XYZ file of C-alpha atoms in Angstrom:
761
model
C 62.787 -43.229 6.609
C 62.153 -41.164 4.150
C 59.755 -42.684 1.554
C 58.726 -39.366 -0.767
C 56.768 -41.131 -3.425
C 54.453 -42.284 -1.272
C 53.869 -39.037 1.069
C 50.326 -37.533 0.851
C 52.069 -34.183 1.144
C 54.429 -34.545 -1.136
C 52.577 -35.547 -3.649
C 48.628 -35.077 -3.523
C 47.852 -31.625 -5.370
C 45.408 -30.944 -7.943
C 46.430 -31.706 -11.666
C 47.710 -28.178 -13.732
C 45.983 -27.621 -16.472
C 47.144 -26.123 -19.851
C 44.427 -24.757 -21.842
C 46.270 -25.439 -24.912
C 42.467 -26.825 -26.479
C 42.496 -22.772 -27.048
C 45.305 -23.577 -29.581
C 43.036 -23.538 -32.214
C 41.289 -20.563 -30.588
C 44.011 -18.342 -28.769
C 45.291 -16.898 -31.617
C 42.169 -15.334 -33.475
C 40.240 -14.115 -30.587
C 39.877 -10.817 -31.672
C 38.343 -11.283 -35.083
C 36.073 -13.672 -36.942
C 36.499 -13.143 -40.474
C 40.520 -13.429 -40.465
C 40.163 -16.417 -38.593
C 38.857 -18.696 -41.346
C 42.101 -17.522 -42.676
C 44.528 -18.350 -40.056
C 42.716 -21.354 -38.409
C 44.409 -22.595 -41.940
C 47.870 -21.693 -41.377
C 49.618 -24.812 -39.296
C 46.523 -26.389 -38.619
C 45.989 -29.709 -40.831
C 41.749 -28.884 -42.045
C 39.325 -30.398 -43.640
C 38.074 -27.983 -46.931
C 35.190 -30.430 -47.651
C 30.982 -30.022 -47.886
C 31.143 -30.289 -43.745
C 31.938 -32.598 -40.835
C 28.345 -33.943 -41.230
C 30.096 -36.418 -43.490
C 31.680 -38.482 -41.024
C 31.680 -41.619 -43.815
C 34.492 -40.108 -44.188
C 36.565 -39.738 -41.135
C 39.297 -41.634 -40.429
C 40.405 -43.537 -37.754
C 43.399 -42.244 -35.532
C 44.455 -44.979 -33.263
C 47.918 -43.889 -30.711
C 49.812 -46.336 -29.620
C 52.146 -44.859 -27.008
C 48.425 -42.774 -25.933
C 46.857 -46.204 -25.556
C 43.923 -44.392 -27.523
C 41.118 -45.010 -30.493
C 39.142 -42.101 -31.902
C 38.049 -40.946 -35.041
C 38.178 -37.445 -36.286
C 37.455 -35.500 -39.835
C 41.287 -36.140 -40.632
C 44.680 -37.247 -39.396
C 44.885 -34.546 -36.882
C 48.487 -32.219 -36.504
C 50.714 -33.347 -33.492
C 51.861 -30.745 -30.965
C 53.845 -31.368 -27.619
C 54.208 -28.626 -25.253
C 56.653 -28.314 -21.776
C 54.898 -27.117 -18.924
C 57.291 -26.662 -16.081
C 56.375 -27.934 -13.034
C 55.886 -25.103 -10.918
C 54.706 -27.098 -7.862
C 58.152 -28.984 -7.391
C 60.801 -26.975 -8.654
C 63.941 -29.033 -9.721
C 61.403 -31.954 -10.813
C 61.049 -33.168 -14.392
C 58.256 -30.663 -16.443
C 54.862 -32.217 -17.418
C 55.159 -33.328 -21.385
C 51.156 -32.651 -22.870
C 50.568 -34.495 -25.993
C 48.340 -32.529 -27.751
C 46.385 -33.917 -31.527
C 44.156 -31.030 -33.195
C 41.821 -31.658 -36.243
C 39.961 -28.435 -37.997
C 37.149 -28.816 -40.365
C 37.335 -25.581 -41.736
C 34.053 -25.620 -43.904
C 32.548 -25.473 -40.483
C 34.582 -24.203 -38.601
C 34.141 -27.039 -35.705
C 37.921 -28.292 -34.185
C 38.219 -31.134 -32.587
C 41.520 -32.181 -29.868
C 42.362 -35.179 -27.367
C 45.110 -34.522 -24.876
C 46.975 -36.523 -22.324
C 49.606 -36.161 -20.313
C 51.207 -38.404 -17.347
C 52.450 -36.806 -14.241
C 56.515 -36.758 -14.307
C 58.741 -38.744 -13.182
C 58.288 -38.948 -8.702
C 54.814 -37.479 -8.899
C 51.202 -39.305 -8.747
C 47.518 -39.241 -8.803
C 46.339 -39.055 -5.268
C 42.815 -38.367 -6.371
C 41.086 -38.263 -9.387
C 38.401 -36.193 -8.210
C 40.825 -33.853 -7.377
C 41.661 -33.752 -10.904
C 38.779 -33.219 -12.156
C 37.680 -30.593 -10.002
C 40.639 -28.808 -10.652
C 39.851 -28.836 -15.180
C 36.608 -27.676 -14.065
C 37.798 -24.506 -11.269
C 39.818 -23.287 -14.298
C 37.037 -23.723 -17.217
C 35.296 -21.636 -14.980
C 37.962 -18.756 -14.575
C 38.010 -18.824 -18.594
C 34.534 -18.864 -19.437
C 30.627 -19.383 -18.767
C 29.864 -23.292 -17.577
C 27.168 -23.468 -20.121
C 26.020 -27.617 -18.961
C 26.980 -27.817 -15.014
C 30.247 -30.923 -14.552
C 28.791 -34.567 -14.637
C 30.138 -37.952 -13.584
C 31.244 -39.915 -17.233
C 32.551 -43.608 -16.970
C 34.428 -44.894 -20.771
C 35.529 -48.734 -20.518
C 35.302 -48.052 -16.877
C 37.512 -44.858 -16.588
C 35.886 -42.225 -14.518
C 35.650 -38.518 -15.812
C 34.249 -35.596 -16.281
C 32.008 -34.015 -18.770
C 31.027 -30.707 -19.054
C 29.965 -27.332 -22.087
C 31.121 -23.997 -21.497
C 31.063 -20.803 -23.554
C 34.805 -18.263 -24.362
C 34.030 -15.915 -26.537
C 31.629 -16.848 -28.782
C 32.958 -19.789 -29.076
C 31.162 -23.577 -27.737
C 33.043 -25.878 -26.620
C 31.958 -29.353 -25.038
C 34.785 -30.810 -23.044
C 35.185 -34.193 -21.291
C 38.542 -35.616 -19.475
C 38.982 -38.833 -17.760
C 41.373 -40.517 -15.336
C 43.185 -43.196 -16.444
C 45.390 -44.241 -13.616
C 48.205 -41.264 -13.558
C 47.319 -40.164 -16.942
C 44.580 -37.720 -17.424
C 43.181 -37.431 -21.118
C 41.049 -34.659 -22.037
C 38.521 -34.336 -25.126
C 37.520 -31.119 -26.599
C 34.856 -29.939 -29.410
C 35.011 -26.057 -29.822
C 31.991 -24.428 -32.873
C 34.422 -21.410 -33.212
C 32.039 -20.080 -35.540
C 29.267 -20.093 -32.740
C 28.652 -19.750 -29.557
C 25.775 -23.012 -30.021
C 26.610 -26.581 -29.877
C 28.123 -28.033 -33.189
C 26.234 -30.672 -35.193
C 26.490 -34.335 -33.299
C 28.970 -36.429 -34.554
C 30.908 -39.233 -33.445
C 34.026 -37.694 -32.315
C 32.925 -38.126 -28.019
C 31.258 -42.233 -28.730
C 34.563 -43.241 -30.724
C 37.128 -42.416 -28.359
C 38.170 -45.285 -26.338
C 41.040 -46.523 -24.689
C 43.438 -49.439 -25.948
C 45.842 -51.622 -24.418
C 49.286 -50.469 -23.596
C 51.693 -51.224 -25.624
C 55.065 -53.046 -24.279
C 58.092 -50.848 -22.868
C 61.075 -51.786 -23.409
C 62.597 -50.696 -20.415
C 66.765 -49.428 -19.923
C 69.346 -50.967 -17.854
C 69.451 -49.421 -14.422
C 72.079 -50.238 -11.228
C 71.700 -48.733 -7.535
C 73.237 -50.225 -4.765
C 74.354 -53.187 -5.343
C 71.241 -54.215 -7.660
C 70.756 -54.205 -11.503
C 67.269 -53.884 -12.363
C 64.909 -52.687 -15.653
C 63.635 -49.406 -15.097
C 60.631 -47.961 -17.889
C 63.154 -45.272 -18.637
C 66.234 -43.426 -17.751
C 64.924 -42.450 -13.901
C 64.609 -39.467 -12.216
C 66.810 -38.830 -8.911
C 64.922 -37.590 -6.215
C 66.189 -34.349 -4.616
C 65.006 -34.269 -1.485
C 66.736 -34.620 1.314
C 66.734 -37.185 3.296
C 64.686 -37.520 7.093
C 67.608 -36.571 9.639
C 65.421 -37.431 12.358
C 65.734 -41.374 11.235
C 68.471 -43.782 12.413
C 67.219 -46.222 10.399
C 68.977 -45.637 7.447
C 72.202 -43.158 6.799
C 71.756 -42.977 3.116
C 68.777 -42.974 1.023
C 68.488 -42.807 -2.482
C 65.049 -42.570 -4.797
C 64.579 -42.997 -8.133
C 61.550 -42.259 -10.078
C 60.727 -43.473 -14.273
C 57.202 -43.251 -15.891
C 56.072 -45.816 -18.076
C 55.786 -43.438 -21.671
C 52.992 -45.603 -22.489
C 50.806 -45.752 -19.850
C 51.856 -42.737 -16.947
C 53.046 -45.664 -14.029
C 54.951 -44.673 -12.210
C 57.552 -47.161 -10.559
C 60.097 -46.193 -8.145
C 63.148 -47.904 -6.257
C 64.826 -46.674 -2.987
C 68.145 -47.749 -2.121
C 69.318 -46.796 0.964
C 72.047 -48.197 3.516
C 71.099 -49.049 6.973
C 72.164 -46.956 10.141
C 75.028 -48.474 11.435
C 72.467 -48.119 15.054
C 69.881 -50.127 13.376
C 68.809 -53.038 15.189
C 66.188 -55.389 14.100
C 64.868 -58.193 15.758
C 62.438 -59.441 13.238
C 62.547 -58.180 9.526
C 59.272 -58.880 9.701
C 58.607 -56.409 12.248
C 60.292 -53.727 10.117
C 58.519 -54.758 7.061
C 55.241 -53.891 8.776
C 56.051 -50.665 9.843
C 57.379 -49.931 6.198
C 53.908 -50.944 4.994
C 52.371 -48.625 7.326
C 54.844 -45.515 6.607
C 54.297 -45.733 2.769
C 50.388 -45.732 3.087
C 48.234 -43.034 1.421
C 45.590 -41.549 2.196
C 42.412 -44.687 0.661
C 45.267 -46.884 -0.049
C 43.778 -50.419 1.244
C 45.791 -53.679 1.317
C 44.788 -56.649 0.414
C 47.347 -59.384 -0.561
C 50.584 -59.479 1.378
C 53.000 -62.559 0.141
C 56.644 -63.571 0.863
C 59.112 -63.347 -2.139
C 62.891 -64.688 -2.810
C 65.777 -62.831 -4.363
C 68.035 -65.375 -4.921
C 68.999 -66.363 -0.660
C 67.642 -62.591 0.093
C 63.876 -62.752 1.556
C 61.277 -60.059 1.132
C 57.916 -58.799 1.537
C 55.538 -57.673 -1.358
C 52.399 -56.504 -1.092
C 49.824 -55.187 -3.097
C 46.865 -52.265 -2.052
C 43.934 -50.489 -3.804
C 43.335 -46.910 -3.918
C 39.245 -46.226 -4.632
C 40.283 -42.313 -4.743
C 43.074 -42.123 -6.630
C 41.715 -45.280 -9.094
C 45.143 -46.789 -9.121
C 46.797 -49.777 -7.923
C 50.461 -50.307 -6.053
C 52.455 -53.455 -5.914
C 55.544 -53.104 -3.386
C 58.474 -54.859 -2.523
C 60.700 -54.554 0.162
C 63.986 -56.457 1.305
C 67.253 -55.804 3.217
C 70.535 -57.649 2.353
C 73.236 -56.991 4.588
C 72.985 -53.477 5.237
C 71.447 -52.154 2.087
C 67.904 -51.556 2.008
C 65.183 -51.848 -0.862
C 62.433 -50.637 -1.693
C 60.384 -51.105 -4.842
C 57.183 -50.111 -5.866
C 55.118 -49.448 -9.208
C 51.927 -47.101 -9.159
C 49.636 -47.707 -11.886
C 45.894 -48.946 -13.063
C 44.625 -52.611 -12.353
C 45.468 -53.830 -15.885
C 49.447 -52.404 -15.877
C 49.539 -53.929 -12.223
C 48.925 -57.029 -14.147
C 51.301 -56.503 -16.685
C 54.402 -57.977 -18.115
C 55.624 -54.447 -18.156
C 55.553 -54.427 -13.741
C 56.239 -58.146 -13.669
C 59.423 -57.678 -15.426
C 60.324 -54.848 -13.175
C 60.471 -56.336 -10.233
C 61.975 -59.956 -11.751
C 64.208 -57.990 -13.350
C 66.541 -57.605 -10.080
C 69.355 -59.480 -9.815
C 71.924 -59.302 -6.653
C 75.695 -58.326 -7.510
C 78.104 -59.009 -5.238
C 79.323 -56.808 -2.437
C 77.572 -54.941 0.628
C 78.964 -54.704 4.499
C 78.159 -57.520 6.566
C 76.036 -56.691 8.891
C 74.332 -57.993 12.226
C 70.907 -56.202 12.296
C 69.944 -58.146 15.617
C 72.825 -56.997 17.533
C 72.918 -54.957 20.412
C 73.734 -50.719 19.109
C 73.529 -49.784 22.819
C 77.189 -49.428 23.307
C 78.381 -47.433 20.051
C 75.175 -45.021 20.471
C 75.837 -44.401 23.807
C 79.465 -44.275 23.313
C 79.201 -41.648 20.203
C 76.820 -39.351 22.389
C 80.238 -38.169 24.281
C 82.102 -37.816 20.913
C 83.577 -34.264 20.164
C 82.435 -34.565 16.562
C 79.202 -33.217 16.416
C 78.436 -35.043 13.060
C 79.268 -38.393 15.401
C 77.291 -37.072 18.466
C 74.400 -35.735 16.432
C 73.534 -39.249 14.318
C 73.835 -40.859 18.340
C 71.090 -38.476 19.446
C 69.010 -39.059 16.769
C 69.237 -43.002 17.148
C 67.613 -42.048 20.492
C 64.476 -41.140 19.234
C 63.955 -44.695 17.494
C 66.296 -47.261 19.530
C 64.113 -49.197 21.614
C 66.375 -50.215 24.618
C 66.193 -53.740 26.364
C 66.731 -54.310 30.245
C 70.630 -56.014 29.327
C 71.535 -52.821 28.270
C 70.234 -50.335 31.061
C 73.337 -50.167 32.676
C 74.692 -48.164 29.584
C 71.277 -45.490 30.083
C 72.464 -45.224 34.039
C 76.313 -44.637 33.140
C 75.139 -41.967 30.707
C 72.976 -40.212 32.671
C 76.200 -39.779 34.784
C 77.470 -37.421 31.897
C 76.950 -34.053 31.094
C 75.748 -32.723 27.667
C 76.437 -29.614 25.921
C 71.832 -29.912 24.753
C 71.170 -30.438 28.464
C 70.070 -27.065 28.780
C 67.337 -27.207 25.960
C 64.539 -29.333 25.978
C 64.539 -33.234 24.275
C 68.214 -33.078 25.213
C 70.158 -36.471 25.286
C 69.158 -37.272 29.220
C 65.989 -36.212 28.395
C 65.522 -38.902 25.664
C 67.660 -41.103 28.119
C 65.092 -40.708 30.597
C 61.823 -41.006 28.772
C 63.277 -43.843 27.087
C 62.968 -45.923 30.446
C 59.584 -45.337 30.511
C 59.141 -48.313 28.396
C 61.969 -50.401 29.592
C 63.160 -50.601 33.196
C 64.011 -52.443 36.491
C 64.489 -52.677 39.923
C 67.731 -50.019 39.657
C 65.574 -47.460 37.174
C 63.726 -45.348 40.252
C 67.241 -45.332 42.193
C 69.335 -43.713 39.244
C 66.384 -41.140 38.344
C 66.241 -40.474 41.835
C 70.272 -39.404 42.062
C 69.867 -37.371 39.055
C 67.373 -35.190 40.319
C 69.107 -34.801 43.631
C 72.466 -34.224 42.020
C 71.684 -30.413 41.892
C 74.747 -29.573 39.821
C 72.763 -31.157 36.479
C 70.944 -28.504 34.497
C 67.232 -28.151 35.890
C 65.663 -29.350 31.904
C 67.073 -32.859 33.112
C 65.978 -32.653 37.037
C 62.353 -32.042 35.140
C 62.776 -34.721 32.679
C 63.176 -37.280 36.210
C 59.229 -35.277 37.631
C 57.992 -35.669 34.273
C 58.534 -38.977 33.954
C 58.924 -41.258 36.851
C 55.330 -41.970 38.177
C 55.295 -43.182 34.534
C 57.614 -45.622 35.179
C 56.962 -46.600 39.017
C 53.152 -45.685 39.830
C 54.735 -45.934 43.422
C 56.946 -43.197 43.127
C 53.866 -40.217 43.462
C 54.658 -39.530 47.178
C 58.507 -38.758 46.072
C 57.742 -37.033 43.047
C 55.074 -34.900 45.133
C 57.109 -33.987 47.844
C 60.156 -33.458 45.539
C 57.421 -30.704 43.932
C 56.462 -29.234 47.190
C 59.861 -29.126 49.228
C 61.904 -27.880 46.482
C 62.174 -24.118 45.099
C 60.727 -24.093 41.668
C 62.510 -25.165 38.680
C 63.880 -22.458 36.441
C 61.699 -23.402 33.371
C 60.061 -22.034 30.348
C 57.024 -24.798 30.879
C 56.455 -26.497 33.915
C 53.423 -28.253 32.037
C 55.828 -31.503 31.954
C 56.335 -31.307 35.624
C 52.684 -31.332 36.968
C 51.831 -34.513 34.037
C 51.401 -37.047 37.468
C 49.095 -35.158 39.118
C 47.122 -34.359 35.445
C 47.651 -38.299 34.827
C 46.695 -39.322 38.448
C 43.901 -36.301 39.250
C 42.253 -38.908 42.298
C 46.623 -38.733 44.340
C 45.926 -34.892 42.989
C 42.774 -35.071 45.203
C 44.103 -36.532 48.031
C 46.913 -34.342 48.414
C 44.308 -31.053 47.594
C 45.541 -29.328 51.050
C 49.331 -29.204 49.741
C 48.639 -28.927 45.793
C 46.344 -25.340 46.439
C 49.027 -24.325 48.422
C 51.176 -24.155 45.514
C 48.662 -21.560 43.937
C 51.321 -19.285 46.668
C 53.654 -19.893 43.785
C 53.642 -17.608 40.725
C 55.114 -20.057 38.240
C 53.327 -23.083 39.361
C 49.551 -21.195 39.656
C 49.459 -22.127 35.769
C 49.296 -25.771 36.099
C 47.457 -25.921 39.603
C 44.601 -24.233 38.072
C 44.617 -26.384 34.968
C 44.975 -29.438 37.593
C 41.529 -28.094 39.292
C 39.533 -27.445 36.500
C 40.972 -31.421 34.378
C 38.719 -32.195 38.172
C 35.749 -30.362 37.074
C 35.710 -31.934 33.700
C 35.925 -35.768 34.711
C 33.529 -38.310 34.949
C 34.384 -38.618 39.226
C 33.018 -34.320 38.757
C 30.723 -34.511 42.021
C 33.099 -35.457 44.829
C 36.022 -33.336 43.464
C 33.582 -30.264 43.392
C 32.448 -30.590 46.604
C 36.856 -30.733 47.464
C 37.587 -27.664 45.635
C 34.612 -25.813 47.292
C 36.299 -26.204 49.990
C 38.762 -24.350 49.290
C 37.574 -21.773 47.605
C 39.418 -18.605 48.958
C 42.373 -19.504 48.593
C 41.658 -20.672 45.296
C 40.221 -17.418 43.465
C 42.388 -15.232 45.731
C 44.445 -14.327 42.682
C 41.859 -14.133 39.761
C 41.233 -10.699 39.823
C 44.989 -10.185 39.783
C 45.407 -12.254 37.842
C 43.010 -10.960 35.196
C 44.429 -7.468 35.718
C 47.954 -9.018 34.491
C 46.531 -10.342 31.266
C 44.659 -7.166 30.421
C 47.665 -5.214 31.008
C 49.637 -7.317 28.993
C 47.731 -8.237 26.912
C 49.363 -7.557 23.106
C 52.993 -8.441 24.556
C 54.611 -11.645 24.746
C 54.122 -11.563 28.129
C 50.405 -12.286 26.879
C 50.165 -16.287 26.597
C 51.833 -16.789 30.294
C 49.114 -14.570 31.435
C 45.923 -15.776 29.290
C 46.968 -19.341 30.214
C 45.434 -18.545 33.932
C 42.039 -17.430 32.538
C 40.921 -20.107 30.814
C 40.881 -22.447 34.016
C 39.605 -19.629 36.253
C 36.802 -19.063 34.047
C 36.039 -23.001 34.187
C 36.500 -22.856 38.178
C 34.547 -19.828 38.969
C 30.680 -21.320 38.597
C 31.981 -24.220 40.603
C 32.846 -21.712 43.405
C 29.540 -20.808 43.712
C 30.823 -16.581 43.730
C 28.637 -14.962 41.778
C 29.900 -11.514 42.674
C 33.542 -12.391 41.827
C 32.558 -14.415 38.392
C 30.381 -11.499 37.478
C 33.083 -8.814 38.011
C 35.607 -11.427 36.133
C 33.339 -11.926 33.107
C 32.137 -8.573 32.505
C 35.632 -7.096 32.395
C 36.447 -9.405 29.647
C 33.315 -8.958 27.829
C 34.601 -5.475 27.432
C 37.496 -6.306 25.445
C 35.757 -6.486 21.951
C 39.605 -7.177 20.924
C 39.432 -10.578 23.238
C 36.583 -12.000 21.604
C 37.587 -15.641 21.920
C 37.360 -15.888 25.325
C 33.858 -14.743 25.460
C 32.559 -17.630 25.184
C 33.715 -18.915 27.642
C 32.604 -16.305 29.681
C 29.314 -16.288 28.855
C 29.406 -19.947 29.484
C 30.704 -19.240 33.349
C 27.515 -16.566 33.396
C 25.242 -19.346 32.177
C 26.750 -21.967 34.817
C 25.943 -19.081 37.526
C 22.696 -17.738 36.956
C 24.105 -14.141 35.925
C 22.281 -11.936 33.719
C 23.034 -12.637 30.132
C 23.321 -9.508 27.033
C 21.111 -10.935 24.432
C 22.981 -9.643 22.152
C 26.237 -10.972 22.932
C 24.407 -14.533 23.952
C 22.654 -13.786 19.924
C 26.163 -13.281 18.270
C 27.824 -16.763 19.972
C 24.518 -18.835 18.985
C 24.504 -17.285 15.667
C 28.293 -18.931 15.211
C 28.114 -22.858 14.676
C 31.591 -22.358 16.141
C 30.274 -22.082 19.658
C 26.762 -22.864 19.816
C 27.255 -26.184 20.887
C 29.227 -24.792 23.691
C 26.910 -23.006 24.888
C 23.891 -25.107 24.549
C 25.924 -27.650 26.709
C 25.832 -25.047 29.341
C 22.217 -24.059 29.517
C 21.607 -28.236 28.950
C 23.423 -28.836 32.072
C 21.769 -26.165 34.366
C 18.493 -27.748 32.889
C 17.898 -24.579 30.945
C 18.244 -25.765 27.276
C 14.627 -24.051 26.285
C 16.518 -20.921 26.992
C 18.024 -21.710 23.478
C 15.664 -20.723 20.782
C 13.876 -23.299 18.855
C 15.397 -22.608 15.581
C 18.658 -23.603 17.350
C 16.878 -26.822 19.223
C 15.341 -28.426 15.894
C 17.237 -31.519 14.838
C 18.431 -30.974 11.742
C 19.785 -27.791 13.326
C 21.137 -29.755 15.914
C 22.375 -32.256 14.162
C 24.243 -29.870 11.953
C 26.114 -28.707 14.559
C 27.107 -32.112 16.483
C 28.837 -32.915 12.820
C 30.368 -29.736 12.614
C 32.244 -30.588 15.609
C 33.025 -33.543 14.854
C 34.780 -32.967 12.031
C 36.221 -30.129 13.296
C 37.635 -32.262 16.297
C 38.866 -35.046 13.907
C 39.937 -33.140 10.741
C 39.270 -28.948 10.645
C 36.570 -27.141 10.915
C 34.627 -27.150 7.247
C 33.853 -24.355 5.372
C 30.480 -25.301 4.782
C 27.845 -27.659 6.272
C 24.067 -28.005 5.217
C 21.342 -30.306 5.141
C 20.827 -32.812 2.463
C 18.360 -35.069 3.619
C 17.412 -37.896 5.771
C 17.898 -41.318 6.143
C 14.833 -43.089 8.029
C 16.046 -46.440 10.325
C 14.068 -48.563 12.509
C 16.585 -46.909 15.395
C 15.344 -43.726 14.160
C 15.881 -40.877 11.609
C 19.143 -39.937 10.228
C 19.851 -36.303 8.902
C 22.580 -36.452 5.935
C 24.719 -33.569 5.948
C 27.090 -32.100 3.002
C 30.376 -30.116 4.006
C 32.988 -28.903 2.122
C 36.713 -27.822 2.162
C 38.572 -26.113 -0.579
C 42.274 -28.392 -0.788
C 45.036 -27.430 -3.122
C 42.692 -24.585 -4.620
C 39.259 -26.948 -5.313
C 36.554 -26.957 -3.342
C 35.523 -30.970 -2.333
C 32.248 -31.651 -0.815
C 32.223 -34.962 1.086
C 28.781 -36.151 3.689
C 28.062 -37.150 7.142
C 25.529 -38.711 9.127
C 23.761 -38.049 12.546
C 21.499 -39.536 14.729
C 19.388 -41.340 15.450
C 16.474 -39.027 16.143
C 13.429 -39.599 17.171
C 9.681 -38.190 16.114
C 9.279 -35.847 19.022
C 10.667 -32.727 17.325
C 10.501 -30.659 21.038
C 12.829 -33.103 22.553
C 16.653 -32.990 22.482
C 18.801 -35.886 23.093
C 21.816 -34.025 24.084
C 24.290 -36.198 24.163
C 22.620 -39.033 22.554
C 23.330 -38.970 19.485
C 26.237 -40.086 16.960
C 28.264 -38.293 14.437
C 30.127 -39.837 11.514
C 31.569 -39.316 7.929
C 34.644 -41.322 6.043
C 35.848 -38.461 4.020
C 34.629 -39.981 0.541
C 33.538 -37.236 -2.019
C 29.700 -37.152 -2.240
C 28.159 -38.564 -4.619
C 25.037 -38.778 -6.731
C 23.716 -40.908 -4.799
C 23.428 -39.702 -1.452
C 21.014 -42.077 -0.319
C 23.015 -45.449 -1.255
C 25.658 -42.928 0.268
C 24.661 -42.576 3.411
C 23.113 -46.107 4.453
C 26.227 -47.210 3.705
C 27.909 -44.720 6.068
C 24.816 -45.622 9.000
C 25.836 -49.247 7.973
C 29.627 -48.377 8.501
C 29.271 -46.430 12.129
C 26.724 -48.884 13.317
C 30.067 -51.661 12.901
C 32.105 -49.431 15.244
C 29.952 -48.465 17.496
């Protein structure tokens, strides 16, 4: 299903900034005296004693813009179009400007507002503010750093800057999907203009009612805020739920609220036993980052029942109201994205309540089995039909009564049997969730038939133990006694042995024997390496040490092959063994071999990505460490934790310089790795302060990412630490962040994070 409307990846980007507040300034940057004349040309200007005469200012109220402000005289309206460079083919940005100039004191006043074009909405108000600030910084010099301000409950930013000997005071606000920008520019001086009532007088007004236009789609009529724009995006071909999918967007010109209706025709393969289950999946699929659903209700249009839900998003500062329903073979998703005052307005109510269902639509049995239809179409010579049936396999949930159809289909040969995730591979995988007493026998028959493609036979080996845990002996015997299948990747075939390390340990002799098979050695080594990294490593280590000779026999040969093929297409295959060897060799207690193996790698500067693992292997083996390389690795936040962990495991943590063992430095390191595992390595991370709790001290850290060209600051906590600064309890501390932007009151923010952390521990 393709809910483009709510996809963060599609819609989340910073507000493009058109600095038309330079409208007064831009034409006159080269000279000052001519400026006083040119500024009068085409711009409404004030010709009186000065802007201090605010008793003569007028109240300017803009109905469509929903704001009021005092200005020195009636402003001139200027409308601009800005091409939608981020989404070509979508409507442009419409910029509305209102400019008045005090020509005596050479102070210009501007109010600008613009909405997101139809099909797009504001997903992160902070990101939009940061985009504006970043653009300002590129145009001039920031005089007063941005601060958070509020106007009538809506968040904004206030900043002062100078550009070419002029002084600008800027305020920008986000009100739902609408951005307002206020500018006061002293054109005659690089100093701030005299205080007046311009900024304080600005207030938001209630949105004017929108009449709307009639619109028809599928078999419904409804009212949209304006003539809608049809999405130009391609439907997700991997979905079997909808055959056709059309999305129409409209923006309420009086508020900036975004409205959409999605109308789709159900695929003939769709089976929905419980409508509530599909509604739940739809709700989950359209949630944006930060959405919190606070209300779910039933609704009814005529005899058609559906689900309605409301959500709030503090990141965007908006709410959503959504309706989902299915009528015969028709699927509908209706949504409005706006601020709270609009969500509860007559405009939104009219949008939802205006839906009228027209007669028509094909009768469709949602609950009926579609398995026979899918299996039959898979054999079609018409690729459009067979491809559609293949796509249906990815989402269709087979039931036990339909298993005979799968068993029959497994006897057929398909053109895509020779590609990964071919038809029979997907059918075999589907048997993991649904199977019966005949499943294993049918799969063994597929494997034993050597006329089947190797990828199909490999799928049997990969999945049969997931289907039946009692099939491990058959699986391992088949792997051990048959010649290797011709595959590009044997990783899935060895998945059962990685999934059950206890079984692998019980058959360690046969497993180690597979090291002699060149195409298997990568994966056998990976199984052995996994044994070392488990909680039961003590028992497994003893077994592995008992086979040190066959395990290490090819180590140097494999290393030499890697070094020979480094930089070629075969490098990746040869490199896989390196990681396992570097993890296993310290366990084998072969210091001479480990020394030679690691030194060969450390001598090649261009493969520094394995130097960290080499140093760890040397630490665990007790080998001499090159101080320069060690310090280089410890200096890097990327590699420091793993080296410290290795020193800690051998009881030699004090070999790490004290500056890295300090609590605040270790906390920084832990959060760095925490967010990297959860999201990505941060661009920067620094200590903000501490938070004292009864359990100990938590370190509060700030970290940043650049997202869509804008640097975003977040806050995380690590702890609790005790007061013994010379002691480091290596794995006793928790890290946490909820990825909310850093607030000025970071102390309260950190307390909330610690409370949230304690709830989930």
